[in-house]
Amino acid sequence: MSLVVYLAALVFGLSCVVLLRRPVTAVRDPLTVSTCVAIVLGSLVFVCSAPLTLAAVNDLTGIPNFGAPLTYGMLSAYSCSLIVLLINWRGGPRDRVRRLVLRAIAAYALLIVAVIALFALADADTERLTDLDTYYAGTPFLREMILLYLAGHSAAVLVMCVLCVKWAREVTGLLRTGLRLILIGGLLDLVGFQAAKYTAVAARWTGHDLDFLSTSVAPPMASLGALTCSAGFVLPRLLPAVRAHWRGLGDYRKLAPLWTLLRFVSAAPKPPVSWWHLPLEKLRWREVSIHDALLALAPYFDDRVRERARQAALRAGRGAHQARLLAEAAMLTDAARRAAAREAPLDAPSSYRLHATEVSGTGGLVELAQALDRSAAADAKREGTVRAAHGWNHG
């Protein structure tokens, strides 16, 4: 069981690592900080509740069941962090947000103090690593401690679910998806963890034994609910960035024909080669390098080459924009060839501006690269046709 709990804690905590991939920027954002705090506290709850951890804590302190108030206090802190996260996610006037956050922290700080005090007053000499809630369900002070921590967690999850239902009606897209995932995670926690715990404890009060609900059903349901909530909090924040990096990777690859032609010209400094460079960073460097190369080749631009290629494209039925791109690709290929051969620049260089330099972003460069690729493919096809005809005549 401990291995499963530790694995859940690891998976839970990884989302925090992803959110903090840029620590300097992340710590300035209250929403990111509160998200990471909630995820870290949730991971610590899993770690603390593992039987191996409970046994180690008990042995280290010399107090039987000392791991119980530690785990319950950590769970209460996690419950508080969920409310704080929702407050920051909702946003609003800064003073109001700060006031609500402080109230939530104060309420749960009192709850944690009460949990510790009740444990100190109770008689819990028999160590219980997996079934403490049911074993001590009727023990004075421990009974109140168990109900108190459960009630504090229930209140936080209920508030979270109600707010998610309310806000999901007001938003769309990824944010609504995230709220629905949080709601599902909250319901899994309410039904699978809390209801199981309450039922098992109540059964003990009435002389029945439903301990399996507390020891076998509640832990995995709590893990599943927490992981689902984590996905709901993280998804709306990470998925747009993932999509942007995926598009960046696609544009980076689409620029390959243009970069292959121009790389010998560019003098832009190269970044250190590392496999972990993000696609957008690699795309920005390639974009800057290509613009640097285009600037260096400008003295070799020949308007006559461009105009001949444009007229040929128009005669072939190309649209005006497509003909322009094919003409620019032809002019650029000619300029790169002459620059590579160390020919002298034109006496009267062209003042023509490429389409790619007139639009922002990488869209123009991608269009030019694709035109260059099509032009090269067409040239290769013509060359192959000529060679085949030549070989047929000789045969």
GROMACS .gro file of C-alpha atoms in nm:
model
  395
    1MET     CA    1   0.000   0.000   0.000
    2SER     CA    2   0.283   0.240   0.081
    3LEU     CA    3   0.428   0.199  -0.268
    4VAL     CA    4   0.096   0.294  -0.430
    5VAL     CA    5   0.063   0.600  -0.205
    6TYR     CA    6   0.419   0.711  -0.277
    7LEU     CA    7   0.359   0.668  -0.649
    8ALA     CA    8   0.046   0.884  -0.627
    9ALA     CA    9   0.246   1.149  -0.440
   10LEU     CA   10   0.514   1.143  -0.710
   11VAL     CA   11   0.265   1.179  -0.996
   12PHE     CA   12   0.082   1.450  -0.804
   13GLY     CA   13   0.404   1.643  -0.742
   14LEU     CA   14   0.527   1.625  -1.101
   15SER     CA   15   0.260   1.873  -1.210
   16CYS     CA   16   0.413   2.125  -0.971
   17VAL     CA   17   0.755   2.074  -1.131
   18VAL     CA   18   0.603   2.143  -1.472
   19LEU     CA   19   0.435   2.461  -1.349
   20LEU     CA   20   0.762   2.583  -1.198
   21ARG     CA   21   0.966   2.527  -1.515
   22ARG     CA   22   1.038   2.903  -1.504
   23PRO     CA   23   1.082   2.965  -1.128
   24VAL     CA   24   1.172   3.335  -1.148
   25THR     CA   25   0.852   3.417  -1.338
   26ALA     CA   26   0.631   3.168  -1.156
   27VAL     CA   27   0.696   3.296  -0.802
   28ARG     CA   28   0.560   3.637  -0.900
   29ASP     CA   29   0.222   3.491  -0.993
   30PRO     CA   30  -0.006   3.428  -0.690
   31LEU     CA   31  -0.212   3.179  -0.891
   32THR     CA   32   0.092   2.971  -0.984
   33VAL     CA   33   0.224   2.984  -0.629
   34SER     CA   34  -0.109   2.881  -0.475
   35THR     CA   35  -0.147   2.601  -0.732
   36CYS     CA   36   0.198   2.467  -0.653
   37VAL     CA   37   0.143   2.497  -0.276
   38ALA     CA   38  -0.181   2.297  -0.306
   39ILE     CA   39  -0.008   2.030  -0.515
   40VAL     CA   40   0.290   2.006  -0.278
   41LEU     CA   41   0.065   1.981   0.027
   42GLY     CA   42  -0.146   1.715  -0.146
   43SER     CA   43   0.170   1.517  -0.221
   44LEU     CA   44   0.282   1.550   0.142
   45VAL     CA   45  -0.056   1.420   0.259
   46PHE     CA   46   0.000   1.105   0.053
   47VAL     CA   47   0.355   1.066   0.183
   48CYS     CA   48   0.252   1.120   0.546
   49SER     CA   49  -0.041   0.878   0.524
   50ALA     CA   50   0.168   0.587   0.394
   51PRO     CA   51   0.207   0.315   0.661
   52LEU     CA   52   0.585   0.316   0.621
   53THR     CA   53   0.596   0.691   0.686
   54LEU     CA   54   0.361   0.661   0.985
   55ALA     CA   55   0.578   0.388   1.137
   56ALA     CA   56   0.896   0.590   1.081
   57VAL     CA   57   0.745   0.905   1.237
   58ASN     CA   58   0.618   0.712   1.537
   59ASP     CA   59   0.957   0.551   1.592
   60LEU     CA   60   1.142   0.879   1.545
   61THR     CA   61   0.929   1.071   1.796
   62GLY     CA   62   0.877   0.783   2.035
   63ILE     CA   63   0.504   0.867   2.049
   64PRO     CA   64   0.261   0.598   1.931
   65ASN     CA   65   0.040   0.727   1.649
   66PHE     CA   66   0.213   1.065   1.630
   67GLY     CA   67   0.184   1.029   1.252
   68ALA     CA   68  -0.193   1.068   1.283
   69PRO     CA   69  -0.208   1.436   1.387
   70LEU     CA   70   0.077   1.504   1.143
   71THR     CA   71  -0.125   1.354   0.856
   72TYR     CA   72  -0.452   1.515   0.965
   73GLY     CA   73  -0.285   1.852   1.009
   74MET     CA   74  -0.130   1.819   0.664
   75LEU     CA   75  -0.470   1.725   0.519
   76SER     CA   76  -0.625   2.032   0.683
   77ALA     CA   77  -0.350   2.249   0.536
   78TYR     CA   78  -0.420   2.094   0.196
   79SER     CA   79  -0.792   2.169   0.238
   80CYS     CA   80  -0.705   2.530   0.317
   81SER     CA   81  -0.477   2.551   0.013
   82LEU     CA   82  -0.765   2.439  -0.211
   83ILE     CA   83  -0.979   2.727  -0.088
   84VAL     CA   84  -0.690   2.974  -0.126
   85LEU     CA   85  -0.627   2.846  -0.477
   86LEU     CA   86  -0.991   2.894  -0.572
   87ILE     CA   87  -0.987   3.247  -0.427
   88ASN     CA   88  -0.680   3.337  -0.635
   89TRP     CA   89  -0.823   3.166  -0.942
   90ARG     CA   90  -1.145   3.364  -0.911
   91GLY     CA   91  -0.949   3.686  -0.870
   92GLY     CA   92  -1.097   4.028  -0.801
   93PRO     CA   93  -0.977   4.336  -0.609
   94ARG     CA   94  -0.642   4.266  -0.446
   95ASP     CA   95  -0.752   4.374  -0.098
   96ARG     CA   96  -1.057   4.149  -0.111
   97VAL     CA   97  -0.853   3.850  -0.231
   98ARG     CA   98  -0.596   3.905   0.046
   99ARG     CA   99  -0.870   3.934   0.308
  100LEU     CA  100  -1.040   3.611   0.200
  101VAL     CA  101  -0.707   3.427   0.189
  102LEU     CA  102  -0.616   3.540   0.541
  103ARG     CA  103  -0.957   3.432   0.674
  104ALA     CA  104  -0.920   3.086   0.523
  105ILE     CA  105  -0.568   3.046   0.662
  106ALA     CA  106  -0.678   3.161   1.009
  107ALA     CA  107  -0.974   2.921   1.016
  108TYR     CA  108  -0.770   2.618   0.919
  109ALA     CA  109  -0.480   2.716   1.144
  110LEU     CA  110  -0.723   2.700   1.438
  111LEU     CA  111  -0.846   2.363   1.313
  112ILE     CA  112  -0.489   2.225   1.300
  113VAL     CA  113  -0.421   2.351   1.652
  114ALA     CA  114  -0.741   2.182   1.771
  115VAL     CA  115  -0.641   1.852   1.605
  116ILE     CA  116  -0.304   1.857   1.782
  117ALA     CA  117  -0.460   1.953   2.115
  118LEU     CA  118  -0.719   1.676   2.099
  119PHE     CA  119  -0.451   1.419   2.017
  120ALA     CA  120  -0.245   1.538   2.315
  121LEU     CA  121  -0.545   1.495   2.545
  122ALA     CA  122  -0.634   1.148   2.416
  123ASP     CA  123  -0.512   0.806   2.522
  124ALA     CA  124  -0.373   0.641   2.208
  125ASP     CA  125  -0.103   0.402   2.326
  126THR     CA  126  -0.172   0.127   2.071
  127GLU     CA  127  -0.006   0.200   1.737
  128ARG     CA  128  -0.244   0.172   1.440
  129LEU     CA  129  -0.095   0.233   1.096
  130THR     CA  130  -0.393   0.167   0.868
  131ASP     CA  131  -0.711   0.167   1.077
  132LEU     CA  132  -0.665   0.438   1.339
  133ASP     CA  133  -0.989   0.616   1.245
  134THR     CA  134  -1.205   0.311   1.313
  135TYR     CA  135  -0.998   0.160   1.595
  136TYR     CA  136  -1.022   0.481   1.799
  137ALA     CA  137  -1.365   0.585   1.671
  138GLY     CA  138  -1.512   0.569   2.021
  139THR     CA  139  -1.211   0.695   2.218
  140PRO     CA  140  -1.265   1.032   2.390
  141PHE     CA  141  -1.081   1.324   2.227
  142LEU     CA  142  -0.957   1.105   1.941
  143ARG     CA  143  -1.318   1.066   1.833
  144GLU     CA  144  -1.353   1.444   1.821
  145MET     CA  145  -1.017   1.479   1.645
  146ILE     CA  146  -1.122   1.237   1.370
  147LEU     CA  147  -1.456   1.411   1.317
  148LEU     CA  148  -1.290   1.751   1.319
  149TYR     CA  149  -1.036   1.676   1.050
  150LEU     CA  150  -1.300   1.507   0.835
  151ALA     CA  151  -1.540   1.801   0.879
  152GLY     CA  152  -1.269   2.051   0.785
  153HIS     CA  153  -1.183   1.859   0.471
  154SER     CA  154  -1.551   1.811   0.383
  155ALA     CA  155  -1.616   2.184   0.414
  156ALA     CA  156  -1.329   2.269   0.180
  157VAL     CA  157  -1.429   2.013  -0.083
  158LEU     CA  158  -1.797   2.111  -0.067
  159VAL     CA  159  -1.709   2.478  -0.116
  160MET     CA  160  -1.483   2.380  -0.404
  161CYS     CA  161  -1.757   2.176  -0.574
  162VAL     CA  162  -2.021   2.447  -0.533
  163LEU     CA  163  -1.790   2.715  -0.674
  164CYS     CA  164  -1.690   2.492  -0.966
  165VAL     CA  165  -2.056   2.437  -1.059
  166LYS     CA  166  -2.122   2.811  -1.037
  167TRP     CA  167  -1.815   2.924  -1.230
  168ALA     CA  168  -1.850   2.657  -1.499
  169ARG     CA  169  -2.167   2.836  -1.612
  170GLU     CA  170  -1.977   3.160  -1.661
  171VAL     CA  171  -1.672   3.040  -1.857
  172THR     CA  172  -1.598   2.837  -2.167
  173GLY     CA  173  -1.318   2.637  -2.327
  174LEU     CA  174  -1.030   2.497  -2.127
  175LEU     CA  175  -1.127   2.679  -1.810
  176ARG     CA  176  -1.467   2.509  -1.808
  177THR     CA  177  -1.299   2.173  -1.875
  178GLY     CA  178  -1.065   2.235  -1.584
  179LEU     CA  179  -1.353   2.324  -1.353
  180ARG     CA  180  -1.536   2.006  -1.452
  181LEU     CA  181  -1.230   1.796  -1.377
  182ILE     CA  182  -1.199   1.965  -1.037
  183LEU     CA  183  -1.566   1.895  -0.974
  184ILE     CA  184  -1.522   1.527  -1.065
  185GLY     CA  185  -1.219   1.505  -0.838
  186GLY     CA  186  -1.413   1.670  -0.556
  187LEU     CA  187  -1.705   1.431  -0.597
  188LEU     CA  188  -1.467   1.133  -0.594
  189ASP     CA  189  -1.323   1.268  -0.271
  190LEU     CA  190  -1.666   1.330  -0.117
  191VAL     CA  191  -1.818   0.997  -0.216
  192GLY     CA  192  -1.515   0.769  -0.225
  193PHE     CA  193  -1.305   0.903   0.062
  194GLN     CA  194  -1.516   1.105   0.303
  195ALA     CA  195  -1.841   0.909   0.281
  196ALA     CA  196  -1.642   0.586   0.325
  197LYS     CA  197  -1.465   0.727   0.631
  198TYR     CA  198  -1.785   0.862   0.788
  199THR     CA  199  -1.965   0.533   0.726
  200ALA     CA  200  -1.685   0.321   0.873
  201VAL     CA  201  -1.661   0.541   1.184
  202ALA     CA  202  -2.039   0.547   1.232
  203ALA     CA  203  -2.049   0.168   1.195
  204ARG     CA  204  -1.804   0.136   1.483
  205TRP     CA  205  -2.032   0.353   1.698
  206THR     CA  206  -2.321   0.116   1.633
  207GLY     CA  207  -2.118  -0.199   1.696
  208HIS     CA  208  -2.062  -0.297   1.332
  209ASP     CA  209  -1.739  -0.356   1.141
  210LEU     CA  210  -1.708  -0.177   0.808
  211ASP     CA  211  -1.339  -0.100   0.850
  212PHE     CA  212  -1.264  -0.204   0.491
  213LEU     CA  213  -1.432   0.118   0.373
  214SER     CA  214  -1.174   0.321   0.565
  215THR     CA  215  -0.871   0.104   0.496
  216SER     CA  216  -0.930  -0.032   0.145
  217VAL     CA  217  -1.180   0.198  -0.030
  218ALA     CA  218  -1.101   0.546   0.098
  219PRO     CA  219  -0.722   0.566   0.023
  220PRO     CA  220  -0.735   0.483  -0.352
  221MET     CA  221  -1.043   0.701  -0.400
  222ALA     CA  222  -0.865   0.990  -0.226
  223SER     CA  223  -0.566   0.942  -0.459
  224LEU     CA  224  -0.786   0.934  -0.768
  225GLY     CA  225  -0.981   1.240  -0.658
  226ALA     CA  226  -0.667   1.440  -0.579
  227LEU     CA  227  -0.504   1.352  -0.911
  228THR     CA  228  -0.820   1.449  -1.101
  229CYS     CA  229  -0.836   1.782  -0.916
  230SER     CA  230  -0.470   1.841  -0.993
  231ALA     CA  231  -0.537   1.782  -1.362
  232GLY     CA  232  -0.824   2.030  -1.347
  233PHE     CA  233  -0.608   2.298  -1.190
  234VAL     CA  234  -0.307   2.240  -1.416
  235LEU     CA  235  -0.472   2.167  -1.753
  236PRO     CA  236  -0.603   2.520  -1.829
  237ARG     CA  237  -0.261   2.662  -1.745
  238LEU     CA  238  -0.041   2.414  -1.930
  239LEU     CA  239  -0.239   2.304  -2.235
  240PRO     CA  240  -0.222   2.643  -2.415
  241ALA     CA  241   0.155   2.643  -2.367
  242VAL     CA  242   0.178   2.283  -2.489
  243ARG     CA  243  -0.024   2.372  -2.798
  244ALA     CA  244   0.197   2.675  -2.863
  245HIS     CA  245   0.512   2.465  -2.834
  246TRP     CA  246   0.361   2.198  -3.061
  247ARG     CA  247   0.283   2.463  -3.325
  248GLY     CA  248   0.632   2.604  -3.273
  249LEU     CA  249   0.782   2.262  -3.337
  250GLY     CA  250   0.578   2.234  -3.656
  251ASP     CA  251   0.689   2.578  -3.777
  252TYR     CA  252   1.049   2.496  -3.685
  253ARG     CA  253   1.036   2.191  -3.911
  254LYS     CA  254   0.855   2.375  -4.189
  255LEU     CA  255   1.136   2.633  -4.195
  256ALA     CA  256   1.394   2.361  -4.265
  257PRO     CA  257   1.410   2.415  -4.647
  258LEU     CA  258   1.466   2.787  -4.598
  259TRP     CA  259   1.721   2.734  -4.324
  260THR     CA  260   1.909   2.474  -4.531
  261LEU     CA  261   1.947   2.731  -4.809
  262LEU     CA  262   2.051   3.021  -4.585
  263ARG     CA  263   2.239   2.872  -4.293
  264PHE     CA  264   2.581   2.941  -4.448
  265VAL     CA  265   2.501   3.313  -4.459
  266SER     CA  266   2.361   3.374  -4.110
  267ALA     CA  267   2.593   3.520  -3.850
  268ALA     CA  268   2.344   3.501  -3.561
  269PRO     CA  269   2.506   3.351  -3.248
  270LYS     CA  270   2.412   2.989  -3.195
  271PRO     CA  271   2.262   2.884  -2.862
  272PRO     CA  272   2.415   2.591  -2.674
  273VAL     CA  273   2.294   2.264  -2.821
  274SER     CA  274   2.075   2.093  -2.560
  275TRP     CA  275   1.797   1.840  -2.603
  276TRP     CA  276   1.581   2.019  -2.344
  277HIS     CA  277   1.555   2.345  -2.541
  278LEU     CA  278   1.187   2.423  -2.584
  279PRO     CA  279   1.048   2.430  -2.940
  280LEU     CA  280   0.951   2.797  -2.916
  281GLU     CA  281   1.304   2.895  -2.812
  282LYS     CA  282   1.452   2.696  -3.101
  283LEU     CA  283   1.196   2.852  -3.337
  284ARG     CA  284   1.285   3.205  -3.225
  285TRP     CA  285   1.652   3.138  -3.280
  286ARG     CA  286   1.588   2.995  -3.629
  287GLU     CA  287   1.362   3.291  -3.712
  288VAL     CA  288   1.626   3.544  -3.605
  289SER     CA  289   1.896   3.355  -3.794
  290ILE     CA  290   1.690   3.346  -4.116
  291HIS     CA  291   1.614   3.718  -4.096
  292ASP     CA  292   1.984   3.781  -4.042
  293ALA     CA  293   2.064   3.575  -4.353
  294LEU     CA  294   1.797   3.753  -4.561
  295LEU     CA  295   1.949   4.086  -4.466
  296ALA     CA  296   2.294   3.962  -4.567
  297LEU     CA  297   2.166   3.840  -4.906
  298ALA     CA  298   1.972   4.159  -4.988
  299PRO     CA  299   2.258   4.300  -5.205
  300TYR     CA  300   2.226   3.991  -5.428
  301PHE     CA  301   1.852   4.018  -5.492
  302ASP     CA  302   1.788   4.040  -5.866
  303ASP     CA  303   1.449   4.185  -5.964
  304ARG     CA  304   1.481   4.034  -6.314
  305VAL     CA  305   1.498   3.681  -6.173
  306ARG     CA  306   1.202   3.749  -5.948
  307GLU     CA  307   0.990   3.899  -6.228
  308ARG     CA  308   1.060   3.613  -6.469
  309ALA     CA  309   0.962   3.360  -6.203
  310ARG     CA  310   0.646   3.555  -6.115
  311GLN     CA  311   0.533   3.573  -6.478
  312ALA     CA  312   0.600   3.201  -6.522
  313ALA     CA  313   0.392   3.124  -6.212
  314LEU     CA  314   0.105   3.341  -6.332
  315ARG     CA  315   0.109   3.169  -6.670
  316ALA     CA  316   0.095   2.835  -6.489
  317GLY     CA  317  -0.231   2.943  -6.324
  318ARG     CA  318  -0.098   3.045  -5.982
  319GLY     CA  319  -0.274   3.314  -5.782
  320ALA     CA  320  -0.110   3.651  -5.727
  321HIS     CA  321   0.007   3.575  -5.373
  322GLN     CA  322   0.134   3.230  -5.462
  323ALA     CA  323   0.312   3.369  -5.768
  324ARG     CA  324   0.477   3.630  -5.549
  325LEU     CA  325   0.604   3.367  -5.304
  326LEU     CA  326   0.739   3.145  -5.584
  327ALA     CA  327   0.909   3.446  -5.739
  328GLU     CA  328   1.069   3.540  -5.407
  329ALA     CA  329   1.186   3.180  -5.363
  330ALA     CA  330   1.349   3.188  -5.706
  331MET     CA  331   1.517   3.524  -5.636
  332LEU     CA  332   1.639   3.401  -5.298
  333THR     CA  333   1.776   3.078  -5.447
  334ASP     CA  334   1.964   3.277  -5.710
  335ALA     CA  335   2.101   3.517  -5.448
  336ALA     CA  336   2.218   3.232  -5.225
  337ARG     CA  337   2.387   3.059  -5.519
  338ARG     CA  338   2.582   3.369  -5.616
  339ALA     CA  339   2.673   3.451  -5.257
  340ALA     CA  340   2.800   3.094  -5.204
  341ALA     CA  341   3.010   3.130  -5.522
  342ARG     CA  342   3.154   3.454  -5.377
  343GLU     CA  343   3.031   3.658  -5.672
  344ALA     CA  344   3.017   4.034  -5.638
  345PRO     CA  345   2.684   4.188  -5.529
  346LEU     CA  346   2.475   4.367  -5.790
  347ASP     CA  347   2.579   4.717  -5.883
  348ALA     CA  348   2.223   4.836  -5.827
  349PRO     CA  349   2.078   4.614  -5.554
  350SER     CA  350   1.706   4.567  -5.539
  351SER     CA  351   1.502   4.761  -5.285
  352TYR     CA  352   1.234   4.494  -5.292
  353ARG     CA  353   1.092   4.378  -4.957
  354LEU     CA  354   1.010   4.013  -4.913
  355HIS     CA  355   0.660   3.923  -4.797
  356ALA     CA  356   0.812   3.747  -4.496
  357THR     CA  357   0.961   4.076  -4.373
  358GLU     CA  358   0.629   4.260  -4.401
  359VAL     CA  359   0.430   4.035  -4.167
  360SER     CA  360   0.485   3.966  -3.799
  361GLY     CA  361   0.555   3.622  -3.662
  362THR     CA  362   0.681   3.320  -3.848
  363GLY     CA  363   0.387   3.284  -4.086
  364GLY     CA  364   0.556   3.470  -4.370
  365LEU     CA  365   0.879   3.275  -4.334
  366VAL     CA  366   0.688   2.946  -4.331
  367GLU     CA  367   0.510   3.044  -4.654
  368LEU     CA  368   0.842   3.133  -4.815
  369ALA     CA  369   0.996   2.802  -4.699
  370GLN     CA  370   0.704   2.606  -4.842
  371ALA     CA  371   0.727   2.796  -5.172
  372LEU     CA  372   1.098   2.722  -5.178
  373ASP     CA  373   1.027   2.354  -5.115
  374ARG     CA  374   0.769   2.340  -5.395
  375SER     CA  375   1.003   2.524  -5.630
  376ALA     CA  376   1.285   2.278  -5.554
  377ALA     CA  377   1.050   1.984  -5.606
  378ALA     CA  378   0.934   2.125  -5.939
  379ASP     CA  379   1.295   2.180  -6.049
  380ALA     CA  380   1.383   1.824  -5.951
  381LYS     CA  381   1.086   1.689  -6.144
  382ARG     CA  382   1.180   1.888  -6.456
  383GLU     CA  383   1.540   1.775  -6.427
  384GLY     CA  384   1.430   1.413  -6.398
  385THR     CA  385   1.205   1.447  -6.702
  386VAL     CA  386   1.489   1.597  -6.907
  387ARG     CA  387   1.728   1.320  -6.802
  388ALA     CA  388   1.472   1.053  -6.891
  389ALA     CA  389   1.412   1.205  -7.233
  390HIS     CA  390   1.786   1.236  -7.291
  391GLY     CA  391   1.839   0.870  -7.201
  392TRP     CA  392   1.548   0.762  -7.427
  393ASN     CA  393   1.693   0.952  -7.725
  394HIS     CA  394   2.033   0.792  -7.670
  395GLY     CA  395   1.871   0.451  -7.640
   0.00000   0.00000   0.00000
